[in-house]
Coordinates of C-alpha atoms in Angstrom, one line a residue:
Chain A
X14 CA 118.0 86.3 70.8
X15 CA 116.8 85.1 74.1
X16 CA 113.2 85.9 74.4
X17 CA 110.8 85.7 77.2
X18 CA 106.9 85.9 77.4
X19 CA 104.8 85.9 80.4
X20 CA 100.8 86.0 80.0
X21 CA 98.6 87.0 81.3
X22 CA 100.1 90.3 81.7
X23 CA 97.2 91.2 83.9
X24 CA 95.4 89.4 86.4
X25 CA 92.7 89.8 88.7
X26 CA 91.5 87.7 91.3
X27 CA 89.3 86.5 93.9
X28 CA 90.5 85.4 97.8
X29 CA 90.6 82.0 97.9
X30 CA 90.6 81.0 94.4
X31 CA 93.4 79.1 92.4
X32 CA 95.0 80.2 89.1
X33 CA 98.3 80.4 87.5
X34 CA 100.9 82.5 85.6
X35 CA 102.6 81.0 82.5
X36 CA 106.2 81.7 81.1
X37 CA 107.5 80.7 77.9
X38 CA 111.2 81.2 76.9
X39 CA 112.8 81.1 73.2
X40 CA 116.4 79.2 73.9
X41 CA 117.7 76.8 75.9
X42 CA 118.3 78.4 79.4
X43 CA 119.8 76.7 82.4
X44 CA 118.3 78.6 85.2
X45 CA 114.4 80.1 85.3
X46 CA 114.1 83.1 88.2
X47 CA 110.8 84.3 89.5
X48 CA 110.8 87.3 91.3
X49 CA 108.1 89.4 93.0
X50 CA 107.8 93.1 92.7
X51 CA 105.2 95.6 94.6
X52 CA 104.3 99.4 93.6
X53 CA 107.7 101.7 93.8
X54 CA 109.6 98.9 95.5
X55 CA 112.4 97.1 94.6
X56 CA 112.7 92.8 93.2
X57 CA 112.3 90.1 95.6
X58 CA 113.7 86.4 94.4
X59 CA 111.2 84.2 95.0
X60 CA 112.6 81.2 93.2
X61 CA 114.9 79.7 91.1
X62 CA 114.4 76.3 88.9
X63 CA 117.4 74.8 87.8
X64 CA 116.3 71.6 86.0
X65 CA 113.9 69.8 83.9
X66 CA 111.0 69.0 86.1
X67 CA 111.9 71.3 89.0
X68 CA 108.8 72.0 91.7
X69 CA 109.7 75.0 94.8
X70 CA 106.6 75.9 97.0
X71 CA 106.9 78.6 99.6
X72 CA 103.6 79.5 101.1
X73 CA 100.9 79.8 98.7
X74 CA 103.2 80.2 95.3
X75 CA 104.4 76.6 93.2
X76 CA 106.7 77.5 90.7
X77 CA 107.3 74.4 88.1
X78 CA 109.9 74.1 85.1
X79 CA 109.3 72.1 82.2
X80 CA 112.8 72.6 80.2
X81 CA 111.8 70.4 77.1
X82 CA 109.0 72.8 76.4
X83 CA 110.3 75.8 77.6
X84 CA 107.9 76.6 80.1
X85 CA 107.4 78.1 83.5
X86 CA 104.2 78.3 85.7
X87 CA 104.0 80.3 88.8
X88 CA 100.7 78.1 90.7
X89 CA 98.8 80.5 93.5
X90 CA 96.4 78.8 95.8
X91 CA 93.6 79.9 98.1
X92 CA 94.6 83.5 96.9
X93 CA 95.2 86.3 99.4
X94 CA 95.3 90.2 99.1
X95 CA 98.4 90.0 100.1
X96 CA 99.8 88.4 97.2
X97 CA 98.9 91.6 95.4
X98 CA 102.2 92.7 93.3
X99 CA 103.8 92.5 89.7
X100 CA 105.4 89.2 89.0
X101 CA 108.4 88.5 86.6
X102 CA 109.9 85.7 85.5
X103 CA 113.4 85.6 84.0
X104 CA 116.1 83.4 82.2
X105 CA 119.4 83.2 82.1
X106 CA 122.3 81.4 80.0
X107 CA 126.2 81.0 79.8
X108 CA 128.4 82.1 82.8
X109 CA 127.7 86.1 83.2
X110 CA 124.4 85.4 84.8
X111 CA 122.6 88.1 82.9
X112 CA 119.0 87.9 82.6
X113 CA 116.1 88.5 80.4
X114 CA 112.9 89.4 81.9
X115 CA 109.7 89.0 80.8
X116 CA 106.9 91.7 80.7
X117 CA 105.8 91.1 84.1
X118 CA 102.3 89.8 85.4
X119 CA 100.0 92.7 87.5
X120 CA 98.5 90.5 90.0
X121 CA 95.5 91.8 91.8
X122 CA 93.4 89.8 94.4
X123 CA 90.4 91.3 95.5
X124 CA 88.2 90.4 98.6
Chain B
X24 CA 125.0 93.9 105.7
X25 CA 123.8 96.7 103.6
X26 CA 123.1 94.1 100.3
X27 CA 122.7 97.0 97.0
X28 CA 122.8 100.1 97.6
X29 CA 122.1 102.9 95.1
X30 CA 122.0 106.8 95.4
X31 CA 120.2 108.9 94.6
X32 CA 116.7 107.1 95.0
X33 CA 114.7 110.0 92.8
X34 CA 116.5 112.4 90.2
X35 CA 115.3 115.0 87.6
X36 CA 117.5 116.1 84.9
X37 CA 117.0 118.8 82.3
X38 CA 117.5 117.6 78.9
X39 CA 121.3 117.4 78.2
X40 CA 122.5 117.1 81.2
X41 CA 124.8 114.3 83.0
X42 CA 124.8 112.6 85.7
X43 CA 126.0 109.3 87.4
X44 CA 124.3 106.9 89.3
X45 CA 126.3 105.1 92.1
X46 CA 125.8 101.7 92.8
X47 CA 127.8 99.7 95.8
X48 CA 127.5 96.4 97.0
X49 CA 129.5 94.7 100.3
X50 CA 128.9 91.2 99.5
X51 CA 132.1 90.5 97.3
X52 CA 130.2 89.6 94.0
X53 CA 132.0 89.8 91.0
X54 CA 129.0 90.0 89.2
X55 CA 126.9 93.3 88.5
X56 CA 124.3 94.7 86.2
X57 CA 122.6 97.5 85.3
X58 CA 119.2 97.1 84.5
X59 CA 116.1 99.7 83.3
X60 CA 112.6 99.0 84.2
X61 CA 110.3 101.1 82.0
X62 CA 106.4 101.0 82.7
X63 CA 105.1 97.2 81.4
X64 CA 108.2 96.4 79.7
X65 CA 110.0 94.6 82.3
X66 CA 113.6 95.1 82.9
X67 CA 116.1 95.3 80.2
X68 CA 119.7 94.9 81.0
X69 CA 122.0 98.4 80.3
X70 CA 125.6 97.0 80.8
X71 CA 127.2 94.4 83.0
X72 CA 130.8 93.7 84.5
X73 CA 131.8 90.1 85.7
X74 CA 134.5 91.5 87.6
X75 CA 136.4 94.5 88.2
X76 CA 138.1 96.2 85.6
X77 CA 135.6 94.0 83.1
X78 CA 132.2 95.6 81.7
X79 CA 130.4 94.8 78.7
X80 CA 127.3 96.0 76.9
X81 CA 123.7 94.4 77.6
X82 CA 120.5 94.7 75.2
X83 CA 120.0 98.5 75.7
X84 CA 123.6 100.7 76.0
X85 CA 123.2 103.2 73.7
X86 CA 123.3 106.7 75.8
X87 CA 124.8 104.9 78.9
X88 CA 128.8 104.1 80.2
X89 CA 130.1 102.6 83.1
X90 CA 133.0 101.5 84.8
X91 CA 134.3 99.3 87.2
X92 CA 137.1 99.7 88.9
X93 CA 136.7 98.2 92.0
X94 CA 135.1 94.5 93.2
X95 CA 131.8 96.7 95.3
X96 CA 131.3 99.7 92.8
X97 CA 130.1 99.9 89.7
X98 CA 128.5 103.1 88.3
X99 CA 126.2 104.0 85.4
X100 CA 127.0 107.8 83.4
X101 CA 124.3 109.4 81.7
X102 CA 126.4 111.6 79.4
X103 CA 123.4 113.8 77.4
X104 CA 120.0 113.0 79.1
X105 CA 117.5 112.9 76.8
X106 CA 113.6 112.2 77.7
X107 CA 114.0 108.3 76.5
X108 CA 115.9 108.0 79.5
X109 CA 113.1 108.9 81.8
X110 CA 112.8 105.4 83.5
X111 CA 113.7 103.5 86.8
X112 CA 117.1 102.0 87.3
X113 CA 117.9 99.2 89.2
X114 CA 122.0 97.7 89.8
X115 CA 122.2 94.3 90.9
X116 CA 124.8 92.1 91.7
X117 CA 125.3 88.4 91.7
X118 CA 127.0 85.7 93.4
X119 CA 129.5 83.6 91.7
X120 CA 127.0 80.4 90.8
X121 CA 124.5 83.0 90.2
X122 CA 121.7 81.1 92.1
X123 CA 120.3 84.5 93.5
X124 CA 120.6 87.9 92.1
X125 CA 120.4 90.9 94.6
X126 CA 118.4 94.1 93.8
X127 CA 118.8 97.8 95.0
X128 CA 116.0 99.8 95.6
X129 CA 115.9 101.3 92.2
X130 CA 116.5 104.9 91.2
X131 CA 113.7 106.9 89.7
X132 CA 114.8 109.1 87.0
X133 CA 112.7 111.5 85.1
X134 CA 114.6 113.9 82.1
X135 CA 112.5 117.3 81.3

């Protein structure tokens, strides 16, 4: 059973400083999704990592894979409030596409 | 190009009741899912199809059905509501490399 954990689950954070959101995934997967979420609203993609070693930046988010341990960091630099929202990460195997989520990151920056 | 779409957006159902939830989509994916987001869980996946005519279950189906008879729809049947399915539902669909994974805006459904 494919199994995803995210930590921390909760996060809060100063403007302007650095930090970053881990994901750890059971199985061999061959696609890592990150996707951003704020209050009552629906997903946003954000990215999606398809290979060993794989680095996307958009903005202030750097999202890494590292398939050999089964890890995926979501980087945030120079924090801004409006960054403020739930981040998920989620795998995916095999042809159907389906995906397993993890718990979600609450990401707060305050002023 | 409307992406998801999903009616109703809110919903309250008295125990034992049923309802369905429609979900549509316009950009000729095969691939759809219906997911359940319940407060700091995550989303957990209900049922999927990978085409029309094909569904099969996901982690979470007990309670649920759908069908799909058609390439854009793809809806979810509450047959008894019970209060364990007090949660927000989200469809999605996928294109066929299934790089990126499209969202509706959710329908929020409570069971009294």
């Amino acid at each position: 059973e494919l199994k995803v954990e995210q930590n921390p689950l909760f996060l809060s954070m100063q403007e302007g400083k650095n930090y970053t959101i881990y994901c750890n995934y059971s199985t061999t997967s061959d696609r890592l999704y990150w996707y951003r979420q704020d209050p009552g609203k629906s997903l946003e993609s954000l990215f999606v990592l398809l290979s060993n070693g794989a680095v996307k930046q958009e903005g202030r988010l750097m999202a890494s894979l590292d398939t050999k341990a089964r890890l995926s960091t979501l980087h945030i630099t120079a924090a801004v409030h409006d960054l403020s929202a739930t981040y998920f990460c989620a795998v995916s195997g095999g042809s159907n596409y389906k995906l397993t989520f993890g718990k979600g990151t609450l990401l707060t920056v305050n002023p | 190009n409307a992406g998801v779409t999903q009616t109703p957006k809110f919903r309250i159902l008295k125990i034992g009741q049923s309802m369905t939830l429609q979900c549509t989509q316009d950009m000729n994916h095969n691939y759809m899912y219906w997911y359940r987001q319940d407060p700091g869980m995550g989303l957990k996946l209900i049922y999927y199809s990978v085409g029309a005519g094909i569904t099969d279950k996901g982690e979470v189906p007990n309670g649920y059905n759908v069908s799909r008879s058609t390439t854009e729809d793809f809806p979810l049947r509450l047959e008894l509501a019970a209060p364990s399915q007090t949660s927000v539902y989200f469809c999605a669909s996928s294109e066929n490399r299934g790089l990126v994974t499209f969202f509706g805006q959710g329908t929020r459904l409570t069971v009294v």
